[in-house]
Short mmCIF file of C-alpha atoms and ligand atoms in Angstrom, two decimals:
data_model
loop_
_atom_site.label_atom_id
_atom_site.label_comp_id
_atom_site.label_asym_id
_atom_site.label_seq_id
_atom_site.Cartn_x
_atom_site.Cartn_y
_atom_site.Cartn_z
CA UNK A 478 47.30 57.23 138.69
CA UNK A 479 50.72 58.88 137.15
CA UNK A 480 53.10 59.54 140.34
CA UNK A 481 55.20 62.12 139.67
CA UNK A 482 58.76 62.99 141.12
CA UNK A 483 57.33 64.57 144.16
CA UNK A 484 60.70 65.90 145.32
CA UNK A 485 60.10 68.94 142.52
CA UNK A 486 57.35 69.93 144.79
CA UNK A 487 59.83 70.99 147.69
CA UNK A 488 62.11 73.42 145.03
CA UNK A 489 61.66 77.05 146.28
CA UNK A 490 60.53 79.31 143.43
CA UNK A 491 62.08 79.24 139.80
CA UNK A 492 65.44 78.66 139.57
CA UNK A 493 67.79 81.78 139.99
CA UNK A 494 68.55 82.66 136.81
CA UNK A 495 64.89 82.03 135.00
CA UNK A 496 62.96 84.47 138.10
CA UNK A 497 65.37 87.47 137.36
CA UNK A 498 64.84 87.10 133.57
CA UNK A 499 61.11 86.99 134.90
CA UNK A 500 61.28 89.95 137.13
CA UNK A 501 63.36 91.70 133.86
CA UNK A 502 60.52 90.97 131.59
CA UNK A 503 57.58 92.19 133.77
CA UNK A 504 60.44 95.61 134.12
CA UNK A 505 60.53 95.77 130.42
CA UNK A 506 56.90 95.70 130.02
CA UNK A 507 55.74 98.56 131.84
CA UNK A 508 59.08 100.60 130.92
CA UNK A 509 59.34 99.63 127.54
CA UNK A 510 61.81 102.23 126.36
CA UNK A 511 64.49 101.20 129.28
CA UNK A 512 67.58 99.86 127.79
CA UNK A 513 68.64 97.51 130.08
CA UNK A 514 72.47 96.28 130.43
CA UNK A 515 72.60 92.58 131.81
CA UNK A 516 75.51 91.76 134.48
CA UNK A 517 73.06 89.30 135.97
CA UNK A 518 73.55 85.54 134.63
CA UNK A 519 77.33 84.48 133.69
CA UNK A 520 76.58 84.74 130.04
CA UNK A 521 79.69 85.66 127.72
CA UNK A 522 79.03 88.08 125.20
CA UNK A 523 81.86 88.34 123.03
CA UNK A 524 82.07 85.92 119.51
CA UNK A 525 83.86 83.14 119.07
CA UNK A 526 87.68 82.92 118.49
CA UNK A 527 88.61 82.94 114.97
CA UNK A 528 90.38 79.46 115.22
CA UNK A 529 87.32 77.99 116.38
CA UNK A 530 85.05 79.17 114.23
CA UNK A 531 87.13 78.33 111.15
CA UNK A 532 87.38 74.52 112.83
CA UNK A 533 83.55 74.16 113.28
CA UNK A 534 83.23 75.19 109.61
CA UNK A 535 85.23 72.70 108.40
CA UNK A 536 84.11 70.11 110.40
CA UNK A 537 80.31 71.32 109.12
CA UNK A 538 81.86 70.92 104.93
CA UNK A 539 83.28 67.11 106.36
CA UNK A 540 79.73 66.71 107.09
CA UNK A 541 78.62 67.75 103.79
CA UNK A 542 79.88 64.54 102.10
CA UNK A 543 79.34 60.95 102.05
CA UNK A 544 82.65 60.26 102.31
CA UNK A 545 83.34 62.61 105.45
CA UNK A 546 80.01 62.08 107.62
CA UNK A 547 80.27 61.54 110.61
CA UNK A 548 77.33 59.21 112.68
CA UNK A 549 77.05 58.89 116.43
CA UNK A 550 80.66 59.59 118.01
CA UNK A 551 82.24 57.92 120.92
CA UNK A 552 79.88 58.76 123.91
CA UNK A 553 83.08 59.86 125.47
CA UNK A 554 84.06 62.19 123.54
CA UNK A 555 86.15 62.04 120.41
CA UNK A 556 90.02 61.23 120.72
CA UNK A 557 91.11 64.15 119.16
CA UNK A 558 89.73 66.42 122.01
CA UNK A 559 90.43 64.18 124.54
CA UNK A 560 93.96 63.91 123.78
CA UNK A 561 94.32 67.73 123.59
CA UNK A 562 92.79 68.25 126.88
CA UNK A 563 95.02 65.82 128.65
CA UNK A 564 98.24 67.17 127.12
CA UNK A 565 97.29 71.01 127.71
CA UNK A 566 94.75 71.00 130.55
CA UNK A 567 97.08 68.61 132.50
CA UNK A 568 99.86 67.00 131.57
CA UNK A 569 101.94 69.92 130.38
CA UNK A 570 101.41 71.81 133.62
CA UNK A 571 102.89 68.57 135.23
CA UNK A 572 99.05 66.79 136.49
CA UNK A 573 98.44 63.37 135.41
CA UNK A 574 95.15 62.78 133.99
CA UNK A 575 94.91 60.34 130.57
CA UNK A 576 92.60 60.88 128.40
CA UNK A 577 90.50 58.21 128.88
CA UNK A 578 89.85 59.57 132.08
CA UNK A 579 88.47 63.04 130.23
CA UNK A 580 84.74 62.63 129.08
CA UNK A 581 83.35 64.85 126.84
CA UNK A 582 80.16 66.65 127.13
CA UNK A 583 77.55 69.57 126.70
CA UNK A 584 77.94 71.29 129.54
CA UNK A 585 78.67 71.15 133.23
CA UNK A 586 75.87 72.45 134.52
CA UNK A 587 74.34 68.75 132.88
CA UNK A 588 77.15 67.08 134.01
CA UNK A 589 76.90 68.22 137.97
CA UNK A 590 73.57 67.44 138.45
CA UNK A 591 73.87 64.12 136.43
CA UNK A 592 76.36 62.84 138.06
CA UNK A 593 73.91 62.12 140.93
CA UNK A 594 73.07 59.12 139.02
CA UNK A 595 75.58 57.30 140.58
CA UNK A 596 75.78 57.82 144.36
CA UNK A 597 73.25 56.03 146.26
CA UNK A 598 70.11 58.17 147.99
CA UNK A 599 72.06 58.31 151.94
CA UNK A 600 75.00 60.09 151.28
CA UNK A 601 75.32 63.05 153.33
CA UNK A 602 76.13 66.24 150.81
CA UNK A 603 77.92 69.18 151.59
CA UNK A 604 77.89 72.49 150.22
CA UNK A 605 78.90 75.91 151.08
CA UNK A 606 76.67 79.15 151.46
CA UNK A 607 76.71 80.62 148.88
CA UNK A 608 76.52 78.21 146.18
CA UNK A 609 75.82 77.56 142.63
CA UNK A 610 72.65 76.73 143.12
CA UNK A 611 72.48 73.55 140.50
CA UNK A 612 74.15 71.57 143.22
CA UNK A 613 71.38 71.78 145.56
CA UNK A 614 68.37 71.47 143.47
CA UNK A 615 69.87 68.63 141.52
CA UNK A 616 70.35 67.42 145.05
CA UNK A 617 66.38 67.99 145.87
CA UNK A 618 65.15 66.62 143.07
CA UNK A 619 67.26 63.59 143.45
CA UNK A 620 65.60 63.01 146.80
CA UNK A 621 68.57 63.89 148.48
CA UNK A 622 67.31 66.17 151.23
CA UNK A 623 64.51 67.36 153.18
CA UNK A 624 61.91 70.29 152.88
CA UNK A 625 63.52 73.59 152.77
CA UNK A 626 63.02 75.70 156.06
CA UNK A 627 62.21 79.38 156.14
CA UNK A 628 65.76 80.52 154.57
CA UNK A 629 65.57 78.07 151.64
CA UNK A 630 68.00 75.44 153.89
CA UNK A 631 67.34 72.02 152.92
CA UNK A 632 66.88 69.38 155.89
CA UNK A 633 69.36 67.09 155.25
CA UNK A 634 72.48 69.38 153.43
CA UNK A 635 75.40 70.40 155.40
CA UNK A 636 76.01 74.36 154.96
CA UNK A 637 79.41 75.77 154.86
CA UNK A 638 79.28 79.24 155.21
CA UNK A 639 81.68 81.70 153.53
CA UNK A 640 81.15 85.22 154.14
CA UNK A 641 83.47 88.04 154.59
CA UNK A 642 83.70 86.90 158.51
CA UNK A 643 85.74 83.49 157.50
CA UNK A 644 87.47 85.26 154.85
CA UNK A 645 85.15 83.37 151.90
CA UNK A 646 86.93 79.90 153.30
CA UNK A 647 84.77 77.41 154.07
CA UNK A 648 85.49 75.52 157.49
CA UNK A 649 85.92 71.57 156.95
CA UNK A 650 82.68 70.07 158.31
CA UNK A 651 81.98 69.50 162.01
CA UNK A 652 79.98 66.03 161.14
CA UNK A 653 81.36 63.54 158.62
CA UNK A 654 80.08 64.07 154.96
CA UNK A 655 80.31 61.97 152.07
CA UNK A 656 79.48 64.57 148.91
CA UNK A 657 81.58 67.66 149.36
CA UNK A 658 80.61 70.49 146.56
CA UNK A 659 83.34 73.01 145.98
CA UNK A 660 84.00 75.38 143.22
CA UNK A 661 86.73 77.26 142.24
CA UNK A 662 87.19 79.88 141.22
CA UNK A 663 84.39 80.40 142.77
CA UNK A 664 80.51 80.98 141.49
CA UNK A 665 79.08 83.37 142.57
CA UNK A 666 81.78 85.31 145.30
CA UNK A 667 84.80 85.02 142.22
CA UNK A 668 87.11 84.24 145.37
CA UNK A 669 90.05 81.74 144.99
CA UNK A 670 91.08 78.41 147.47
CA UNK A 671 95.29 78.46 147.89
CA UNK A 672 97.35 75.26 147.74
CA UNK A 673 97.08 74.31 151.13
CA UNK A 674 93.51 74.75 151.43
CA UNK A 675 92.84 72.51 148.78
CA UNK A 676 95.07 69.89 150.41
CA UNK A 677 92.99 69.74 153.84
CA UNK A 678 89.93 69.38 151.78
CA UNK A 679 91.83 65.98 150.30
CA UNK A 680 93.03 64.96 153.16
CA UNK A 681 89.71 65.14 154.52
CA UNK A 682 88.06 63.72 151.69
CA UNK A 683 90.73 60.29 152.16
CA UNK A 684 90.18 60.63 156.00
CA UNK A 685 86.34 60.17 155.93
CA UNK A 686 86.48 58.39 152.25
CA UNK A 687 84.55 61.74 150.79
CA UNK A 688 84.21 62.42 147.25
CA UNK A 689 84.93 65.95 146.10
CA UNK A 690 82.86 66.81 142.87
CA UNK A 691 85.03 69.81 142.19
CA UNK A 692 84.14 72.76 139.48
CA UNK A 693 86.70 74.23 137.76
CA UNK A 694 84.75 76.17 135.13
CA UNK A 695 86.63 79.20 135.91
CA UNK A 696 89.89 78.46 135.55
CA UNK A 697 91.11 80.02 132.77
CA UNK A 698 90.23 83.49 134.77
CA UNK A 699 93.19 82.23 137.23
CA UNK A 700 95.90 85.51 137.02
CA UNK A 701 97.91 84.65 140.38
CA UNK A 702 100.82 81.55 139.78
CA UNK A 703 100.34 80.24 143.30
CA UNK A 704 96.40 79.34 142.99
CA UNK A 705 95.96 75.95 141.48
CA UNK A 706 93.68 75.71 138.25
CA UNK A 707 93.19 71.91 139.33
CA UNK A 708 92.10 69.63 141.84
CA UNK A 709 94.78 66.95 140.52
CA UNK A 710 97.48 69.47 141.34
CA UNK A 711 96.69 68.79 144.90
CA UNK A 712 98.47 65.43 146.53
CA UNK A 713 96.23 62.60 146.96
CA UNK A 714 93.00 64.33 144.71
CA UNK A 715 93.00 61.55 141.75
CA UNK A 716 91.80 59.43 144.34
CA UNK A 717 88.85 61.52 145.58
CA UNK A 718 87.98 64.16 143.40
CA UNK A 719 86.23 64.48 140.08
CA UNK A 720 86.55 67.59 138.24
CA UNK A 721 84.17 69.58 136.03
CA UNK A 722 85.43 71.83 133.41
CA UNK A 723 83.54 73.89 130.23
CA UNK A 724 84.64 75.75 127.35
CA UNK A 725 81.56 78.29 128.21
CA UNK A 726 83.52 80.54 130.01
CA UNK A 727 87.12 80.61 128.17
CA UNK A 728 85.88 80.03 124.40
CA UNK A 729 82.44 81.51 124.95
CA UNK A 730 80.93 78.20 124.46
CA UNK A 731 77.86 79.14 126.60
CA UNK A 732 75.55 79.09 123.42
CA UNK A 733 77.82 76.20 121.44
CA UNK A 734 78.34 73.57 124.68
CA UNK A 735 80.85 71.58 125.32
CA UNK A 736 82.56 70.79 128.33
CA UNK A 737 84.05 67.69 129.85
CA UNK A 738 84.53 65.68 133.34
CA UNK A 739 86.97 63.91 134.64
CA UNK A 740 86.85 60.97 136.40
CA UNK A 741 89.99 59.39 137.60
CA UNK A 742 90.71 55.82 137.38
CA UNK A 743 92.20 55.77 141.03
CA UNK A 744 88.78 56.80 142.73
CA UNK A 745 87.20 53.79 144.03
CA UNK A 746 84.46 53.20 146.37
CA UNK A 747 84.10 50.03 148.25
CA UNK A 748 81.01 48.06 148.00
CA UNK A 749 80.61 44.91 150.24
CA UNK A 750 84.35 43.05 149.96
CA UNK A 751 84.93 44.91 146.67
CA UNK A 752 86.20 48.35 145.06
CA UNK A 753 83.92 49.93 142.50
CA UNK A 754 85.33 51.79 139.82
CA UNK A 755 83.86 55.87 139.84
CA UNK A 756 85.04 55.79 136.42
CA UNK A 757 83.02 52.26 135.07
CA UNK A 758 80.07 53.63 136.66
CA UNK A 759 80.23 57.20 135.09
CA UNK A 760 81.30 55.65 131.86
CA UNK A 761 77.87 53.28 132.13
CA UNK A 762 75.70 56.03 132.66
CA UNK A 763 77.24 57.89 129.70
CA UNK A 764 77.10 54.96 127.32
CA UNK A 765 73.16 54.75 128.11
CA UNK A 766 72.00 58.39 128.60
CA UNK A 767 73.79 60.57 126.36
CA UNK A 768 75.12 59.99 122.58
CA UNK A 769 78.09 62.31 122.96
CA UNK A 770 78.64 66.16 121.96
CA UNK A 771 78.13 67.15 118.49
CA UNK A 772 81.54 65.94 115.88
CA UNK A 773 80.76 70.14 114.88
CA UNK A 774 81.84 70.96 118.46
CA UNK A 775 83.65 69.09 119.63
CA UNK A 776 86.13 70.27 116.54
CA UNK A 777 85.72 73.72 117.66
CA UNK A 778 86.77 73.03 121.13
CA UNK A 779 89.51 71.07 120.09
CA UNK A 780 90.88 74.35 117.94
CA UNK A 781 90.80 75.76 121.24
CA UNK A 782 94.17 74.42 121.43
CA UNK A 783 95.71 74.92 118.79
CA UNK A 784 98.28 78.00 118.89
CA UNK A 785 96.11 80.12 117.54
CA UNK A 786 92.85 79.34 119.46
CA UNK A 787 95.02 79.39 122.77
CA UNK A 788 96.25 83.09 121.80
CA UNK A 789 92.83 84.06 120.98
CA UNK A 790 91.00 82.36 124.01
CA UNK A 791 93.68 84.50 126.26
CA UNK A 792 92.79 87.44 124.34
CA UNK A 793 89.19 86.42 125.19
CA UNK A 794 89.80 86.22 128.63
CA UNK A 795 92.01 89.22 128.92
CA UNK A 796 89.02 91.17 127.56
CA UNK A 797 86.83 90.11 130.60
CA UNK A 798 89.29 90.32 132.67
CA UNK A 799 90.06 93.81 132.21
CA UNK A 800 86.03 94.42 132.50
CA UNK A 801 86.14 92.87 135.96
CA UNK A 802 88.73 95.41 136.96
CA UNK A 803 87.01 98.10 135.74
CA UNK A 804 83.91 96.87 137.80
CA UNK A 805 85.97 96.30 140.88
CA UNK A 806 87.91 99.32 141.09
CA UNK A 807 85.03 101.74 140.05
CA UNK A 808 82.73 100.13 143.15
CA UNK A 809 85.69 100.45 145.59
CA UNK A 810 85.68 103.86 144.41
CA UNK A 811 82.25 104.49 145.11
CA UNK A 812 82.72 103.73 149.14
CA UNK A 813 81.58 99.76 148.12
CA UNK A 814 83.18 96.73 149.79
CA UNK A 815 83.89 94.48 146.96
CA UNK A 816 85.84 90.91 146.86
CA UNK A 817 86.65 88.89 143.97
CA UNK A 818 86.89 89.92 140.41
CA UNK A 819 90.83 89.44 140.58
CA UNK A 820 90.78 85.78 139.65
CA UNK A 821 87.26 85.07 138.14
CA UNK A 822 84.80 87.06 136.07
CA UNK A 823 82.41 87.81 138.80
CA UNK A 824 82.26 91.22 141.42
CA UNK A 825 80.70 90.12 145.07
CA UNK A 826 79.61 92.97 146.60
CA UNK A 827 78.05 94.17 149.57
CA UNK A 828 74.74 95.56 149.01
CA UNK A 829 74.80 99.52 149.94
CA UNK A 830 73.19 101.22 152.65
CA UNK A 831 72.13 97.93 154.14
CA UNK A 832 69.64 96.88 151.58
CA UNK A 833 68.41 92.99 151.17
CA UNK A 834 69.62 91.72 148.03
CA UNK A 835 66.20 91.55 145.97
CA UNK A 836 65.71 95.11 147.51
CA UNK A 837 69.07 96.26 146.26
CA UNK A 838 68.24 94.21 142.92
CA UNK A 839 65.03 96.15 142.63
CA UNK A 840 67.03 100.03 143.26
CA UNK A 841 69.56 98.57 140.54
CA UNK A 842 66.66 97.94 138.14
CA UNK A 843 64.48 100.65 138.64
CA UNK A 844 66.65 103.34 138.95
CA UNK A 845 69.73 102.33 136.81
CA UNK A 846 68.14 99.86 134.20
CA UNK A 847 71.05 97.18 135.42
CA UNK A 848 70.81 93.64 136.65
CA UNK A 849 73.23 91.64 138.63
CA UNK A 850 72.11 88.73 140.67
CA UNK A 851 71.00 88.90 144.27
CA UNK A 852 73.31 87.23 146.85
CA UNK A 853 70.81 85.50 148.60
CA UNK A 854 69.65 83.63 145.44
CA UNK A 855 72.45 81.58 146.04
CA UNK A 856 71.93 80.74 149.59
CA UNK A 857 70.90 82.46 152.68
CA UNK A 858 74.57 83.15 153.67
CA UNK A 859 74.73 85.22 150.51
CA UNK A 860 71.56 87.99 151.81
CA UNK A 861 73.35 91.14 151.69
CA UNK A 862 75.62 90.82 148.72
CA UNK A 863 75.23 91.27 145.17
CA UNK A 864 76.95 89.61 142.28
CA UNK A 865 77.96 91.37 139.00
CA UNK A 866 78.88 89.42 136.26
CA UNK A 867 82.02 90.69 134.28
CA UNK A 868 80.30 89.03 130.85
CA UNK A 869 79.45 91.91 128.48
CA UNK A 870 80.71 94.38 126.23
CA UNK A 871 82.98 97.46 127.30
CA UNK A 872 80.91 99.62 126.89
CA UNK A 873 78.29 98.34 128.65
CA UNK A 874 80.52 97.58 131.96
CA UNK A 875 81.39 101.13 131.70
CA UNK A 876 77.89 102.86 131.49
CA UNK A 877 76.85 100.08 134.03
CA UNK A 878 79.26 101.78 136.40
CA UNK A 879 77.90 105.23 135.29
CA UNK A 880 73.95 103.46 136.24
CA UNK A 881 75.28 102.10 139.48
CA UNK A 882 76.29 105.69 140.90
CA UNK A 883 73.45 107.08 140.11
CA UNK A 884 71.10 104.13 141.52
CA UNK A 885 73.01 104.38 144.66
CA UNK A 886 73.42 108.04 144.99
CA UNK A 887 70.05 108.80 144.40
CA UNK A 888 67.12 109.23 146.76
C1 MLT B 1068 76.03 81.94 136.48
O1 MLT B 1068 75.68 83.07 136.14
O2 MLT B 1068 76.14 81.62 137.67
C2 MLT B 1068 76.36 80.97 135.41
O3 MLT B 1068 76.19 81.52 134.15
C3 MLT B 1068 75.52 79.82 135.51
C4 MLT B 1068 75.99 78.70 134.65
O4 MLT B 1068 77.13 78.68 134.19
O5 MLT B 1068 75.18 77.82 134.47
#
């Protein structure tokens, strides 16, 4: 008799973003003539940058030829991208990370729940509440936790909560914990963790010999100088963090994939009388799972550094940027309590007039033909907030503003 993975079996529902897109069909089909605008799943919508595009066309003609082809690349990714993310991700804003440290891949979202692959089945995990919700059902399927109780809590994970009460700062954990999930900025309340603290998560992480997978796919939405884009800017990280990063949400790679991890040489974790490299063991599972991102790609993300790509990728992000503000400011203005949207692309907003958040996603739908994301999709800490993505065109934010009034306003 086949066994199968039985841990599936405890997943509540569809993931997140697949049951809206559900919900939005089933919508569709009995109001066929509704145009719906889409602030619901963190999906750019704007093209590529010019630079890029021009590099991935190139690198498609080098392709062309025999004497150009390229086979299977390094599984790490290839130098030249490498090299260009240590010098401009890091090392120019003073953070030391070599390139051989950066490995390249085709997304993050892959990348966070492989990376499961190698920490052992009794590590305790913590998250916070919200949460991208990847983390925890990588973490279920894994066999990580137990069955989920009647608010979708795992048995097993240690919640953080971070709600408007704490000020969206997660306290440090009550119990030791050996997996720490953070992300910032963060997905889904687009709030921001300061210097310092970063620095009592890594000091943590050293005290109780914690690893911090940290995800940093947001970074390039970073406006204020003080908040660090990096875990590595914080003293002590390279020896307990890794770091996720994607050129989904800067280039618009979200379609195109390609984003990278890295894995310092100075985390370690001891085994028996020995140290064991976080880096070997990454590098192993690369070298037998995955054959690398596409040559075609991995050019256009390296483009993304040239001078032009880097003028048109802040362009890029000035565009959503702007959209975010537009959201923000024309909800406050409405009477709603809104947070984030200052240093990320995503609007976290209380739900009006008390509403749940599938309720509230349901008014939004039916009346205004607009979908965000319900709060409590991420976690039950998130019931009674709302999440608007800042991904779409200007015109749409706008009318989506327009929609949201009248959803709200009406009876
Ligand atoms: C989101 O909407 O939370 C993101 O698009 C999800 C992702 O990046 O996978």
């Amino acid at each position: 008799m086949v066994q199968i993975n039985e841990n599936f079996l405890k997943l509540k529902a569809g993931y997140l973003f697949p049951e809206i897109a559900r919900r939005v069909s089933e919508f569709s089909k009995g109001n066929p003539d509704a145009d719906i605008i889409r602030l619901g799943i963190g999906d750019v919508t704007e093209p590529l940058p010019l630079a890029i595009v021009n590099a991935m066309h190139e690198a498609v003609d080098e392709m062309a030829s025999r004497e150009s082809f390229h086979g299977y690349g390094p599984e790490q990714g290839y130098s030249f991208l490498r090299d260009c993310i240590a010098k401009y991700d890091y090392q120019d804003r003073g953070v030391s990370v070599a390139a051989d440290e950066i490995f390249v891949s085709d997304g993050s979202k892959c990348d966070s729940g492989n990376i499961l692959d190698i920490f052992g089945p009794g590590n305790r995990i913590a998250i916070t509440d919200p949460v991208y919700p990847v983390y925890v059902d990588t973490n279920v399927m894994a066999g990580h936790t137990g069955p989920a109780d009647d608010d979708g809590r795992y048995g097993g994970l240690v919640y953080l909560p971070v709600t408007e009460e704490n000020g969206f700062i997660p306290q440090l954990p009550s119990e030791p914990v050996d997996l720490i999930y953070l992300c910032y900025p963060n997905n889904p309340t687009g709030t921001v963790a300061t210097r310092e603290t970063l620095q009592q998560w890594v000091d943590y992480a050293k005290e109780y010999g914690s690893i911090i997978l940290f995800d940093a796919a947001y970074e390039a939405y970073i406006a204020d100088d003080d908040i660090p884009h990096s875990i590595y800017e914080i003293s002590g990280a390279r020896e307990v963090a890794v770091e996720f990063r994607s050129f989904s949400k800067n280039a618009g790679f979200t379609g195109t994939r390609c984003a990278f991890t890295v894995v310092p040489r100075d985390v370690t974790i001891p085994v028996g009388d020995e140290h064991v490299s976080l880096r070997e063991l990454w590098n192993r599972r690369q070298c037998t799972k995955f054959n690398g991102a596409s040559f075609v790609v991995q050019k256009g993300a390296a483009a993304a550094y040239s001078e032009e790509g880097r003028g048109q990728i802040r362009d890029l992000v000035n565009f959503y940027m702007t959209n975010a503000r537009l959201l923000r400011e024309g909800l406050q203005e409405l009477g709603i309590t809104v947070y984030g949207g200052e240093n990320a692309p995503y609007v976290w907003l209380k739900t009006p007039n008390g509403l749940n958040s599938w309720d509230f996603f349901d008014v939004l739908l039916s009346k205004g033909h607009l979908v965000g994301t319900p709060g409590s999709g991420f976690g039950a800490a998130g019931e009674g907030y709302f999440r608007l993505s800042a991904f779409n065109s200007r015109e749409n934010v706008e009318a989506a503003l327009e929609r949201f009034k009248l959803a709200v306003a009406g009876p």
